[in-house]
Short mmCIF file of C-alpha atoms in Angstrom, two decimals:
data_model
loop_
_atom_site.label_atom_id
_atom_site.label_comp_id
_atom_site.label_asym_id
_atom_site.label_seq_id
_atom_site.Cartn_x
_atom_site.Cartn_y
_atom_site.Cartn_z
CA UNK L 1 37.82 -15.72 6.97
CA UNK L 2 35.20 -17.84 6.15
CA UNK L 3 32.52 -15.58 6.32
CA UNK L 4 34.43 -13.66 4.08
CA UNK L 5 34.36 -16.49 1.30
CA UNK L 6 30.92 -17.26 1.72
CA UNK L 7 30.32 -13.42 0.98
CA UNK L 8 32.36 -13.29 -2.40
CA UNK L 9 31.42 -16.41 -3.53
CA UNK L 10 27.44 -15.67 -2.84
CA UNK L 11 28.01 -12.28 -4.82
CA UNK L 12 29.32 -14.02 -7.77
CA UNK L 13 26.81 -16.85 -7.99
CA UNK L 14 24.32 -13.47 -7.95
CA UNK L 15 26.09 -11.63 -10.19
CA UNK L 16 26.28 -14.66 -12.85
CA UNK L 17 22.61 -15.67 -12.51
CA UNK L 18 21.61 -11.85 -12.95
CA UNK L 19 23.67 -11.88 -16.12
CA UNK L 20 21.98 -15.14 -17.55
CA UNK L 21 18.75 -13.69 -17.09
CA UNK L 22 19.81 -10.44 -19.13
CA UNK L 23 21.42 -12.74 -21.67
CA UNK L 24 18.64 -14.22 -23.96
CA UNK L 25 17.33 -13.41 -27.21
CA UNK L 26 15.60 -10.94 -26.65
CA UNK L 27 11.40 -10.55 -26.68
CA UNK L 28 9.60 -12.54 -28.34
CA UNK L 29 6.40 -11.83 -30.45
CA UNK L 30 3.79 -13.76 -32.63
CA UNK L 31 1.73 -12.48 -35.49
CA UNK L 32 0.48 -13.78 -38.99
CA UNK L 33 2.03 -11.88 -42.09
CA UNK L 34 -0.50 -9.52 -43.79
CA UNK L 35 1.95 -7.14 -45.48
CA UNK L 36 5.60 -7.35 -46.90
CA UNK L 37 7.71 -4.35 -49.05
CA UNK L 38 11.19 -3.55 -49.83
CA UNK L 39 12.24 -1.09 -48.03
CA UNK L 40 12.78 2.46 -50.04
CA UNK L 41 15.77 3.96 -47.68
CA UNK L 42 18.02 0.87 -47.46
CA UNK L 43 17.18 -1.65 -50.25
CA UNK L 44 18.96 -4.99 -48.54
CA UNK L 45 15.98 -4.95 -45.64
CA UNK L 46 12.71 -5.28 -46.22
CA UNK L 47 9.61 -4.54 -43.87
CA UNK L 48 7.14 -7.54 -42.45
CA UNK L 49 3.57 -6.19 -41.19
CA UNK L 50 2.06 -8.43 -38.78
CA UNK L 51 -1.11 -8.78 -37.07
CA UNK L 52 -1.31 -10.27 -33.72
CA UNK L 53 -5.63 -12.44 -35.21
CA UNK L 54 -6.59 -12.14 -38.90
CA UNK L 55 -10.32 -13.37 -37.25
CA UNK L 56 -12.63 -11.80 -39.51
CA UNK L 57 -10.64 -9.67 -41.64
CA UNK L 58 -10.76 -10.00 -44.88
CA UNK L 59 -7.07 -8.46 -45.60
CA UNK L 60 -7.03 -9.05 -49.14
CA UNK L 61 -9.45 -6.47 -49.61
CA UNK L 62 -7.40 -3.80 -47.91
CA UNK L 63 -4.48 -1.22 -49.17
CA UNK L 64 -1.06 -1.09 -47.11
CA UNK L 65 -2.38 1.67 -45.26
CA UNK L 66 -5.47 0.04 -43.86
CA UNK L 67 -3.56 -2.88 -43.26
CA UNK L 68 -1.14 -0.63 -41.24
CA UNK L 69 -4.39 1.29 -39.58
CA UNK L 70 -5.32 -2.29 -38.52
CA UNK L 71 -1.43 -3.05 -37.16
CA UNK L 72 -1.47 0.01 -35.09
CA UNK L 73 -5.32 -0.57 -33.52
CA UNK L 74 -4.45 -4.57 -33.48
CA UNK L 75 -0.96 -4.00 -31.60
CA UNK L 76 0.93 -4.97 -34.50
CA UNK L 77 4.27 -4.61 -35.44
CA UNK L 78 6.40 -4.32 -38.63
CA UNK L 79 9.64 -6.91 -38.36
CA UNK L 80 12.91 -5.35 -40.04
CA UNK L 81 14.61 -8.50 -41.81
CA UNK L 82 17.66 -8.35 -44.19
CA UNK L 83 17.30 -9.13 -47.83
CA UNK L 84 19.40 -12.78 -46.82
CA UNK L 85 16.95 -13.38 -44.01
CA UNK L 86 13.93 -12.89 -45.73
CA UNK L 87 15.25 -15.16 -48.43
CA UNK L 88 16.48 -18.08 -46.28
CA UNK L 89 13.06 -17.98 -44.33
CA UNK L 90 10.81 -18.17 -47.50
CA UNK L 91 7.80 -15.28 -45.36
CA UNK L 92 4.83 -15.20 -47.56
CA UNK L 93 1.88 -12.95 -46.79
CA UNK L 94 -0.85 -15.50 -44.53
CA UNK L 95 1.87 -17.36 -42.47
CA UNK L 96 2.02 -17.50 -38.79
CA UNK L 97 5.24 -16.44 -37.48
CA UNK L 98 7.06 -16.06 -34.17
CA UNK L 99 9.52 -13.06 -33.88
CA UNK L 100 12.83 -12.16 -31.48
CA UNK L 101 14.08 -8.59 -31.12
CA UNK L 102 16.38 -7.28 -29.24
CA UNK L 103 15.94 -3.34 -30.34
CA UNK L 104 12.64 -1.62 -31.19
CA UNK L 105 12.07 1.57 -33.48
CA UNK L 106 9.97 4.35 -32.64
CA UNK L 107 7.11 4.31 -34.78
CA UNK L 108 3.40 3.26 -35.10
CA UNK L 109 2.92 0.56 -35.33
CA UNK L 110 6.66 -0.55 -34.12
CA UNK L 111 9.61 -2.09 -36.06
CA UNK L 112 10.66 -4.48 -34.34
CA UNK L 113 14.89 -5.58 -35.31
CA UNK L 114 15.35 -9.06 -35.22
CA UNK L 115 17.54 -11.84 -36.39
CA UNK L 116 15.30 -14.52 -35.73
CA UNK L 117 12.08 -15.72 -36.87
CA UNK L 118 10.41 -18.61 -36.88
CA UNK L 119 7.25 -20.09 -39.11
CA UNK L 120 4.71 -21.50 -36.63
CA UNK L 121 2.09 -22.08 -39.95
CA UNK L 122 0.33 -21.11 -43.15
#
């Protein structure tokens, strides 16, 4: 009988700590701002282009699309905010930002979904 509790009870510690691992924010990313627009389909989000390094890129000199060129070769990522986020975080093109998503789009470079982001610096 007591084997039989040490069993159950060893397969729910397991099960709960295999649950807290699965239960977090989600992944996290870092990146400085180099692009920001309103997004056309769905006005109340708008689309963040980051860059992993700005090191020796001049990106005021480039068009969205280089800057997007750059995001895919550069492993960048485009973050997917609502209208309220974007608003209550202040983003401005140049900061430093860290990123959680739970759900990534198919694209290139990626959108990464989040609700979360936090301003490391400008």
């Amino acid at each position: 009988m007591k084997r039989v509790l040490i069993i159950i009870l060893l397969v729910v510690i397991l099960g709960a700590c295999s649950q807290q691992e699965n239960d977090t924010s989600g992944e996290r990313d870092e990146g400085i701002i180099v692009d920001i627009k309103k997004e056309t389909s769905d006005e109340n989000y708008y689309l963040i282009l980051t860059l992993p390094s700005v090191e020796g890129i001049n990106i005021s000199d480039k068009t969205r699309d280089e800057l997007i060129e750059l995001a895919v070769e550069n492993n960048g990522a485009f973050y997917r905010v609502t209208q309220e986020k974007y608003e209550e975080w202040n983003l401005e093109i140049g900061q430093r930002i860290i990123g959680y998503y739970s759900d990534v789009g198919e694209s290139q470079p990626p959108v990464l979904f989040t609700n979360k982001i936090e301003v490391f610096s400008q």
